[in-house]
Coordinates of C-alpha atoms in Angstrom, one line a residue:
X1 CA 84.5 106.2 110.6
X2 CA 84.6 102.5 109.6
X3 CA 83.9 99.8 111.8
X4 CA 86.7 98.0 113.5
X5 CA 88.1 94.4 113.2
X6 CA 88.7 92.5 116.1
X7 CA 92.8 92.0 115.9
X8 CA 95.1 89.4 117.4
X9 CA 98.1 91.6 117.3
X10 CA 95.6 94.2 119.4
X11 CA 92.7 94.9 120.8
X12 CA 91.3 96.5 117.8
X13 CA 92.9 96.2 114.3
X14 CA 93.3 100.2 113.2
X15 CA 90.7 101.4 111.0
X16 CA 92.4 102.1 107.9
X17 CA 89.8 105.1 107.5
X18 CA 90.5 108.1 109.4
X19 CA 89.3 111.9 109.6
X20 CA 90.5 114.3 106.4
X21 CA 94.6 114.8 107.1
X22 CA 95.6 118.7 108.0
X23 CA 96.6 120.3 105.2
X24 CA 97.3 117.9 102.7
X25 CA 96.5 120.3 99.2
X26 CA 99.2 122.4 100.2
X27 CA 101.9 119.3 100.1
X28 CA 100.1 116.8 96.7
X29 CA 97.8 119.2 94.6
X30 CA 99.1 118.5 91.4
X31 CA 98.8 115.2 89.1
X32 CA 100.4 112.1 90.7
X33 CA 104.2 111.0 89.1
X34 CA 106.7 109.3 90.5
X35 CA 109.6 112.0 90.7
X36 CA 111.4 111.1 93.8
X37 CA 110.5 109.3 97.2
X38 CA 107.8 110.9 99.1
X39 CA 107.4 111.1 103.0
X40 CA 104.8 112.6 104.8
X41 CA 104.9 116.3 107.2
X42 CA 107.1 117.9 104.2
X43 CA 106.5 118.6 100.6
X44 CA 108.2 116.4 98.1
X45 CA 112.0 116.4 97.7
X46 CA 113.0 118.0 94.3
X47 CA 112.7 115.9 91.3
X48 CA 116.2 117.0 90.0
X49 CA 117.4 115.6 93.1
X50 CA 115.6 112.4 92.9
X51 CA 119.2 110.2 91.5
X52 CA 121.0 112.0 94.2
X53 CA 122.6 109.6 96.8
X54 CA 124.9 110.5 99.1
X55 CA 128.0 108.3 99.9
X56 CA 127.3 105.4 97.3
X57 CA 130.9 104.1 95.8
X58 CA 131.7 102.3 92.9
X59 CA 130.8 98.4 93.1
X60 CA 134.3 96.4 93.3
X61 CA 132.0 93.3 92.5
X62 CA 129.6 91.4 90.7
X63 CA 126.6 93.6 90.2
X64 CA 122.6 92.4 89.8
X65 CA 121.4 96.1 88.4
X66 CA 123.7 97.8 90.2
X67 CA 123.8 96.0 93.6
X68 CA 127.2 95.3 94.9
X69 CA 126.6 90.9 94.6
X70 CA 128.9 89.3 98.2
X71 CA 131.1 85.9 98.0
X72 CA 127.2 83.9 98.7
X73 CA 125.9 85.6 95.3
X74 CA 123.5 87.9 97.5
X75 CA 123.1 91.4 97.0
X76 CA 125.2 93.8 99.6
X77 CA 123.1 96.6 101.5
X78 CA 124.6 100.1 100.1
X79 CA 125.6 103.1 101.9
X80 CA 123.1 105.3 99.9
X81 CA 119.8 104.7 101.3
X82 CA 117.6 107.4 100.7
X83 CA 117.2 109.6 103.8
X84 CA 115.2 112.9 103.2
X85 CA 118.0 115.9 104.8
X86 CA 115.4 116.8 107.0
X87 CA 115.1 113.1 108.6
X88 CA 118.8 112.4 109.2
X89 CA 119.7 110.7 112.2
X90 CA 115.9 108.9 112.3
X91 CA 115.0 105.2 111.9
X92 CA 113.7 105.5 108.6
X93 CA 111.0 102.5 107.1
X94 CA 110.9 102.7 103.4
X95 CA 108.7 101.1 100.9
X96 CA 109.4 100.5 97.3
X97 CA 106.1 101.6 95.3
X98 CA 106.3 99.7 92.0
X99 CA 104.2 101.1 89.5
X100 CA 103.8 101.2 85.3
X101 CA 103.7 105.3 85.1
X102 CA 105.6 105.1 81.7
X103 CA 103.2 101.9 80.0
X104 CA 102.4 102.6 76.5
X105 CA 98.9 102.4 77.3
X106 CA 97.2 105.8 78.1
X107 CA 94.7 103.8 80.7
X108 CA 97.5 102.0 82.4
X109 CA 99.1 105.1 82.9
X110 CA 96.6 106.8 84.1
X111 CA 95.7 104.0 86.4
X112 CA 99.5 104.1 87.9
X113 CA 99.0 107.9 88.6
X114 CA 95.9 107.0 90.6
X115 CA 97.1 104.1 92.3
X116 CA 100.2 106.5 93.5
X117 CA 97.5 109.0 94.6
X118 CA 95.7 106.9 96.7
X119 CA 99.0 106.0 98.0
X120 CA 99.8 109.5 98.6
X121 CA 96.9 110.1 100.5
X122 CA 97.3 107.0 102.9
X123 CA 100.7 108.7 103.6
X124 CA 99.2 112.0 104.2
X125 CA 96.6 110.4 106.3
X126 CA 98.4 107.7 108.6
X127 CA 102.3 107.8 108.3
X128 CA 104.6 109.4 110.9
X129 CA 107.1 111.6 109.1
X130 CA 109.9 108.5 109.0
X131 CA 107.6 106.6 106.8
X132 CA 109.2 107.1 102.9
X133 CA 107.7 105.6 99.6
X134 CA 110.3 105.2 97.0
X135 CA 108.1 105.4 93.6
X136 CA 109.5 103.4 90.8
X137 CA 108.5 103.2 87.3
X138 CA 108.5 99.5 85.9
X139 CA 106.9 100.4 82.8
X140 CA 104.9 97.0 82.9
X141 CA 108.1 95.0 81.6
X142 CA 109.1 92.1 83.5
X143 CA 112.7 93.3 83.2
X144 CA 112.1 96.7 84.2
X145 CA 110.4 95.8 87.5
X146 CA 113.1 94.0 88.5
X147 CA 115.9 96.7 88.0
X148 CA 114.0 99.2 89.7
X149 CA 112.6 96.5 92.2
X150 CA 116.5 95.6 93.0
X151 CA 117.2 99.7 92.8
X152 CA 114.5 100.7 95.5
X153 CA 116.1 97.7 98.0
X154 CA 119.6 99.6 97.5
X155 CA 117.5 102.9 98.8
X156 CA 117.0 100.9 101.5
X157 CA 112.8 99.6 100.8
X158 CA 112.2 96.9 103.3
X159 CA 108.7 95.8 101.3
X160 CA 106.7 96.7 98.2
X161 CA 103.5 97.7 97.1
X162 CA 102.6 97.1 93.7
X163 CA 103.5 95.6 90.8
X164 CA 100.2 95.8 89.1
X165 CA 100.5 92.7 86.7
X166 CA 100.8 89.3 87.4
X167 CA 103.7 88.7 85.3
X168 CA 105.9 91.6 86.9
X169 CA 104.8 90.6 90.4
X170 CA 105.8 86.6 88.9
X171 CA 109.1 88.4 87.9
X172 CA 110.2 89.4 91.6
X173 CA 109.3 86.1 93.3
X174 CA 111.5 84.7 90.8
X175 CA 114.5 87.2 91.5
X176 CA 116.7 85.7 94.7
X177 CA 117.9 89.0 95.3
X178 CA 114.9 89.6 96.2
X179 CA 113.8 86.8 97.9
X180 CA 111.5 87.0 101.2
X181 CA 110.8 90.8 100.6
X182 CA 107.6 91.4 101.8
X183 CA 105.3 92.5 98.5
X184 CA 101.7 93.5 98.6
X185 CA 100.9 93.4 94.6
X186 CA 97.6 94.3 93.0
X187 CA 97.5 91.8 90.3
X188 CA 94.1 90.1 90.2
X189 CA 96.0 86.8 89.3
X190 CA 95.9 84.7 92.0
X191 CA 98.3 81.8 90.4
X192 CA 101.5 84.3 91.3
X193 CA 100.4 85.4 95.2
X194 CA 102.4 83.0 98.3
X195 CA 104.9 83.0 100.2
X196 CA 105.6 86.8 101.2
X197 CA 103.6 87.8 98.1
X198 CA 100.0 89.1 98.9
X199 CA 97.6 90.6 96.9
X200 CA 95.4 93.3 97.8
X201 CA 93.2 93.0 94.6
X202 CA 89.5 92.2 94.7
X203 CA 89.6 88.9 92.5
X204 CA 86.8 88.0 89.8
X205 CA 86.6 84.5 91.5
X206 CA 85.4 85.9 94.9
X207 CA 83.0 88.7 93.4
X208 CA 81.0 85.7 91.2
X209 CA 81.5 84.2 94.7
X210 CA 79.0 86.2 96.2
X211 CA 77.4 86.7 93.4
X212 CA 75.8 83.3 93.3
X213 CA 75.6 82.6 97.2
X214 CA 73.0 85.6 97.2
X215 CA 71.2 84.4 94.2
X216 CA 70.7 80.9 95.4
X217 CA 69.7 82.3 98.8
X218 CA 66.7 84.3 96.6
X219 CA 65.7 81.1 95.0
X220 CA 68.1 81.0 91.8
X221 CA 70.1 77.6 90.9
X222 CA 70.2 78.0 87.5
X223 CA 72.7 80.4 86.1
X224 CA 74.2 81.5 82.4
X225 CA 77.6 83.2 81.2
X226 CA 77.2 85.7 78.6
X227 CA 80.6 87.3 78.2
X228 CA 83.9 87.9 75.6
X229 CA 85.6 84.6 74.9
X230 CA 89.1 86.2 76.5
X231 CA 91.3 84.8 78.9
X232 CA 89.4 86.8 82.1
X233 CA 86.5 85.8 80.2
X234 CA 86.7 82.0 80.4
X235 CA 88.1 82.3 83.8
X236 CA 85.3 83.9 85.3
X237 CA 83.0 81.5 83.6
X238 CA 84.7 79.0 85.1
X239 CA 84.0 80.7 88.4
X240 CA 80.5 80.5 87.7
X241 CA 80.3 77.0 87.2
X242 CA 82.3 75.9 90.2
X243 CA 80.5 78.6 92.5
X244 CA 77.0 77.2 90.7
X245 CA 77.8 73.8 91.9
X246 CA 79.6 74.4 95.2
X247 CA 76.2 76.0 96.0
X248 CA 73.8 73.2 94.7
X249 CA 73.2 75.0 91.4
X250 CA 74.2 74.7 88.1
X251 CA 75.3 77.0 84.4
X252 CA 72.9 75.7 82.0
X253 CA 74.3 77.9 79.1
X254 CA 76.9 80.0 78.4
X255 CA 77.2 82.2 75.6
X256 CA 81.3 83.7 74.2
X257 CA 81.4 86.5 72.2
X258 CA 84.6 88.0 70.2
X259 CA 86.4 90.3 72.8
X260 CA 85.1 93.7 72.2
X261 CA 82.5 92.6 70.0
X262 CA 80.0 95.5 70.3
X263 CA 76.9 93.5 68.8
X264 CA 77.2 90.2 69.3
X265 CA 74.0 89.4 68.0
X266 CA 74.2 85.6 67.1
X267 CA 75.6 84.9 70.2
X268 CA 72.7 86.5 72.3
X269 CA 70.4 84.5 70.0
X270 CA 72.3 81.6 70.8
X271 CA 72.0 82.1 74.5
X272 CA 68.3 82.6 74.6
X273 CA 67.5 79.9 72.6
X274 CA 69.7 78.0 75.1
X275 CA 68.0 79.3 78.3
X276 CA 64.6 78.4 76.4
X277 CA 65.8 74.9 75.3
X278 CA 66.6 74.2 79.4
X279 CA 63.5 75.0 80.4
X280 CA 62.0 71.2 81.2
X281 CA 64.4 72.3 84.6
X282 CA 62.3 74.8 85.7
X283 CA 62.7 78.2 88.1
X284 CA 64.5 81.4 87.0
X285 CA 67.7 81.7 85.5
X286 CA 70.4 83.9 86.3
X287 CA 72.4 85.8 83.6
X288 CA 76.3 86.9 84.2
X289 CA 77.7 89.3 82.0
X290 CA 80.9 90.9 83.1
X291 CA 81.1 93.8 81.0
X292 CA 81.3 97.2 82.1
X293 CA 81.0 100.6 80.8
X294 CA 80.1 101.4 76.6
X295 CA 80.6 97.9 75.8
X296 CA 78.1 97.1 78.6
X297 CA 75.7 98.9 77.1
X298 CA 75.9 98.0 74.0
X299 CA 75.6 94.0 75.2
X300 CA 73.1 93.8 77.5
X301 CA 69.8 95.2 75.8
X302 CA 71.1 92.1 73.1
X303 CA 69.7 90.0 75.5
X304 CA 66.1 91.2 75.8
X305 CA 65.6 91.9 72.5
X306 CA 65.4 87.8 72.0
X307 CA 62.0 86.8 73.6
X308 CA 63.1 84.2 76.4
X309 CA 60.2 82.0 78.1
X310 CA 62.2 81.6 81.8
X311 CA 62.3 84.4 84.3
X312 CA 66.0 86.2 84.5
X313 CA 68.0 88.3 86.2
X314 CA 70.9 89.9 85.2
X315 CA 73.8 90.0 87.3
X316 CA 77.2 92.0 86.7
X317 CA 80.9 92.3 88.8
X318 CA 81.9 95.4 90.3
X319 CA 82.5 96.9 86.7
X320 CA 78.9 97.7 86.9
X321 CA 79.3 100.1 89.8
X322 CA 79.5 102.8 87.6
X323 CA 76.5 105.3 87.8
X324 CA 76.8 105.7 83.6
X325 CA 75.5 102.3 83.0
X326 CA 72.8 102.5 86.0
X327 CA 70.3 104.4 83.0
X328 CA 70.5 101.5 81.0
X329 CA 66.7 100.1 80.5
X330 CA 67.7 96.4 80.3
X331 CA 69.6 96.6 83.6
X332 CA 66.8 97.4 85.3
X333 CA 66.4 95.4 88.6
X334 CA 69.9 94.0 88.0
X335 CA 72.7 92.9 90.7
X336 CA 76.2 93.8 90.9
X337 CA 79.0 93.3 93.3
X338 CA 81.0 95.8 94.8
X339 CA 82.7 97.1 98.1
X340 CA 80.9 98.8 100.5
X341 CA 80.0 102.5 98.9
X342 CA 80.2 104.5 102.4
X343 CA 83.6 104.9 102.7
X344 CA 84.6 105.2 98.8
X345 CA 82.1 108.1 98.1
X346 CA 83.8 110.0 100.7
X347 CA 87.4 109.0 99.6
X348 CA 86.3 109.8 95.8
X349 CA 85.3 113.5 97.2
X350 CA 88.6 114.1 98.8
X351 CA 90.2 112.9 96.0
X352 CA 88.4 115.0 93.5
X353 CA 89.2 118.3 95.9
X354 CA 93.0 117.1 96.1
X355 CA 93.8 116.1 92.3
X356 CA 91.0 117.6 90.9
X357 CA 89.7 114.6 89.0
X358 CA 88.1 111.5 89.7
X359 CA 89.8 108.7 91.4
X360 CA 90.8 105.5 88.9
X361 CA 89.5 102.1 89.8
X362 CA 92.1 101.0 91.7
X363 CA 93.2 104.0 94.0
X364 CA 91.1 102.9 96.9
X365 CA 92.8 99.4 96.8
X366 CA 96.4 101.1 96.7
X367 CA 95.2 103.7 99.1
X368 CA 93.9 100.5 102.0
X369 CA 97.3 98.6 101.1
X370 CA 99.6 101.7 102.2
X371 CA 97.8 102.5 105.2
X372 CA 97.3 98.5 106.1
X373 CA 101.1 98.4 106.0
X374 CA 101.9 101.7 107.3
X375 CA 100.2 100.4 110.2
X376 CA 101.7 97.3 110.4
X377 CA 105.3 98.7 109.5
X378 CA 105.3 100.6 113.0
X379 CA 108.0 98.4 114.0
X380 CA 110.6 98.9 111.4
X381 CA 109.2 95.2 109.8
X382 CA 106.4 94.0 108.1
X383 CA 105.5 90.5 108.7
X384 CA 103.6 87.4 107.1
X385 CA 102.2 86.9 110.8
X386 CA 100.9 90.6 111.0
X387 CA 99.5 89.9 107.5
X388 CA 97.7 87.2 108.2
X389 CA 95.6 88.1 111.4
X390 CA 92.8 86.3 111.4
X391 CA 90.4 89.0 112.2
X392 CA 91.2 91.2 109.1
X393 CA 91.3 94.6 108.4
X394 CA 88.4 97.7 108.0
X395 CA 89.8 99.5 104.6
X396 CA 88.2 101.9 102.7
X397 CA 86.5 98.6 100.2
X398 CA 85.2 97.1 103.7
X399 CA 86.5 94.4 105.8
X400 CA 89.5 92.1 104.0
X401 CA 91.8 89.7 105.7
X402 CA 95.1 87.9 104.1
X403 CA 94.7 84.0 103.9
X404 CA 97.8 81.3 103.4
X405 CA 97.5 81.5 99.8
X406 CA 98.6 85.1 99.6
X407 CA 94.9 86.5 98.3
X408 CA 92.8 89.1 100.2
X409 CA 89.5 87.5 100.9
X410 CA 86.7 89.9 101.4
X411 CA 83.0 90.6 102.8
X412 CA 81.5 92.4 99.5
X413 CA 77.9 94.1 98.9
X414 CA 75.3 93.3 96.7
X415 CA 73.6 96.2 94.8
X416 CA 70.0 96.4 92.6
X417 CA 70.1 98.7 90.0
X418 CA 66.9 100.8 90.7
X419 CA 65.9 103.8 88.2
X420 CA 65.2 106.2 90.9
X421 CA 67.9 105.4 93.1
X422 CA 70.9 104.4 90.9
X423 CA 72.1 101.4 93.1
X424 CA 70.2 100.5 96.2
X425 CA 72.1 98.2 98.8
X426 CA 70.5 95.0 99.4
X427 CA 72.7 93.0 100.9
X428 CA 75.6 94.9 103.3
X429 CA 79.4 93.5 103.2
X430 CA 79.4 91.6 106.6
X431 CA 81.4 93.0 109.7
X432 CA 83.6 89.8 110.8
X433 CA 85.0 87.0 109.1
X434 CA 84.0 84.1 111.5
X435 CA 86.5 82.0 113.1
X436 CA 88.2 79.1 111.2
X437 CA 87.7 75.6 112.5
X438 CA 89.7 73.1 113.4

């Protein structure tokens, strides 16, 4: 069990992290799709039935996708709300789940089916049996998500979680049909988050955030980028700069390499010779490359090959919690970022007994924003307000709280890469956010 966050909409904000769900591989065993809503206490409703709404008539209006359009230009509530047979005559809440499952990318898709997992499971786990998610399929098109966005509010979704990118979550704040639905999205680009759109992601900006505040507590203010020249790349370089300065540092070289490059040998040359040619500043330097996996791998023993006269450390995003790159020579001693491991290695086993695979990166993100607003959906409503309490939330990636610009901000972990222990926790994710001022 998690700890708890102090709440100012109760005593205690619920731990989104509760005790293994009775009998939940008899009711989602099989691989994750989005064949028809889902509710929790009975097995899914048959996908053949999934179009099947009783008492909708023809439109004798405007339509936006299907939605009857009044004398105001507003959409028209229809008289086909999804209600599962077995939850007539209940006060339903439903939320739209707005998902690529059909992307022509393999690893998209399989990230969607994931994402919908962990969903599952929070349903499984928290929801009372009037709690129904309406999966839809926006195939990552702009267009798409906002038929199927406009679709699920006909069914009668009072918020959504999900889309995954920015430009489909971009697309609904855009859509007045739409307008004031609550979304909590899982795009990591902040630019598209306000209003009643929050995201639950874990941005690059805060991870390098944290990043550097521990290194400049352990005596580092010099710091170096060495990382694809792509648009995530330059943005988180740009992190690093402002981070390095806020904190009374600064980036004394930064390397770009081809996106994908998988020897990017000039540029590590380049970089060393940088970090040598800095060295009338003195002290050690740290080294951010935001790889991950095989291309990890392949970059960072670059980097030691060229003989570099300062001290560094290399330093890598939560990409790097993966236990495949932990045997990598030249990440000895590293640091990474991540959430708190406690609760994820437990989720990751009961996911692996459920679905019988591993879970994707996201699944714990979607599986703390459907029980955060299961929660907070009690009521029939969720609201900004609830949102936004100031004390935050206990999810299964540690403590995270809403703030006014619509991102999650978050107490993270720092981990050393250790031969003999894979990643050793140095630095705990703290337990309260403390108090604004003023």
């Amino acid at each position: 069990m998690t700890s708890r966050a102090q709440s100012r909409f109760g005593r205690l904000a619920p731990s989104l992290v509760f005790a293994a769900f009775l009998a939940m591989a008899g009711c989602a065993t099989g691989p994750a799709s989005p064949p028809a809503p889902i509710s929790s206490g009975k097995p899914r409703v048959d996908p053949g039935k999934s179009g099947q709404q009783a008492g909708l008539e023809e439109p004798t209006s405007l339509h936006a996708n299907g939605m009857e359009i009044d004398a105001n230009g507003m959409p028209v509530p229809m008289a086909g709300e999804f209600t599962p047979e077995f939850l007539e005559g209940k006060d339903l809440v439903r939320a739209g789940v707005l998902l690529p499952f059909s992307h022509p990318n393999s690893g998209v898709r399989a990230e969607a089916e994931g994402m919908l997992a962990g969903i599952e499971m929070a349903l499984f786990d928290h929801a009372p049996d009037s709690f129904v998610i309406l999966p839809k399929d926006t195939a990552g098109s702009r267009s798409k998500t906002v038929e199927v966005a406009e679709q699920a509010r006909a069914e009668g979704a009072e918020f959504f979680l999900g889309p995954l990118f920015g430009s489909s979550v971009a697309a609904l704040n855009e859509d007045r049909f739409l307008a004031g639905m609550p979304i909590i999205g899982f795009s990591n680009d902040r630019d598209v988050a306000g209003g009643n759109t929050f995201l639950a992601s874990i941005s690059p900006e805060e991870e390098v955030a944290a990043l550097v505040e521990y290194a400049v507590n352990n005596g580092f203010r010099q710091f170096a980028y060495f990382g694809p020249q792509s648009a995530l790349g330059m943005r988180i370089e740009t992190a690093l700069q402002f981070e390095a300065s806020q904190q009374g540092g600064m980036v004394v070289a930064s390397g770009f390499y081809p996106d994908g490059s998988g020897s990017p040998t000039s540029e590590a040359e380049y970089l060393a010779t940088s970090i040598n040619n800095a060295s009338e500043f003195g002290g050690p330097v740290a080294v951010l490359i935001p790889e991950r996996g095989t291309q990890l791998r392949k970059v960072a023993p670059l980097l030691a090959y060229y003989d570099m006269n300062r001290e560094t450390k290399l330093m890598g995003l939560s990409g790097w919690n993966d236990p495949s790159v932990w045997r990598e020579p030249s990440l000895k001693d590293a640091w990474f970022v991540a959430p708190p491991k406690t609760d994820l290695d437990a989720f990751e086993t009961r996911y692996r007994r459920i679905y019988g695979r591993a879970p994707t990166s996201l699944a714990a993100q979607a599986y703390d924003a459907a029980a955060l607003a299961i929660s907070l959906s009690a009521d029939g409503e969720l609201e900004r307000e609830e949102l936004m309490a100031e004390d935050g939330f206990v999810g299964l990636n540690g403590l995270f709280r809403f703030v006014a610009d619509g991102t999650a901000e978050r107490k993270l972990s720092i981990y050393q890469i250790s031969p003999t222990e894979g990643a050793r926790l140095i630095k705990p994710g703290e337990m309260a956010f403390q108090p604004d001022i003023g």
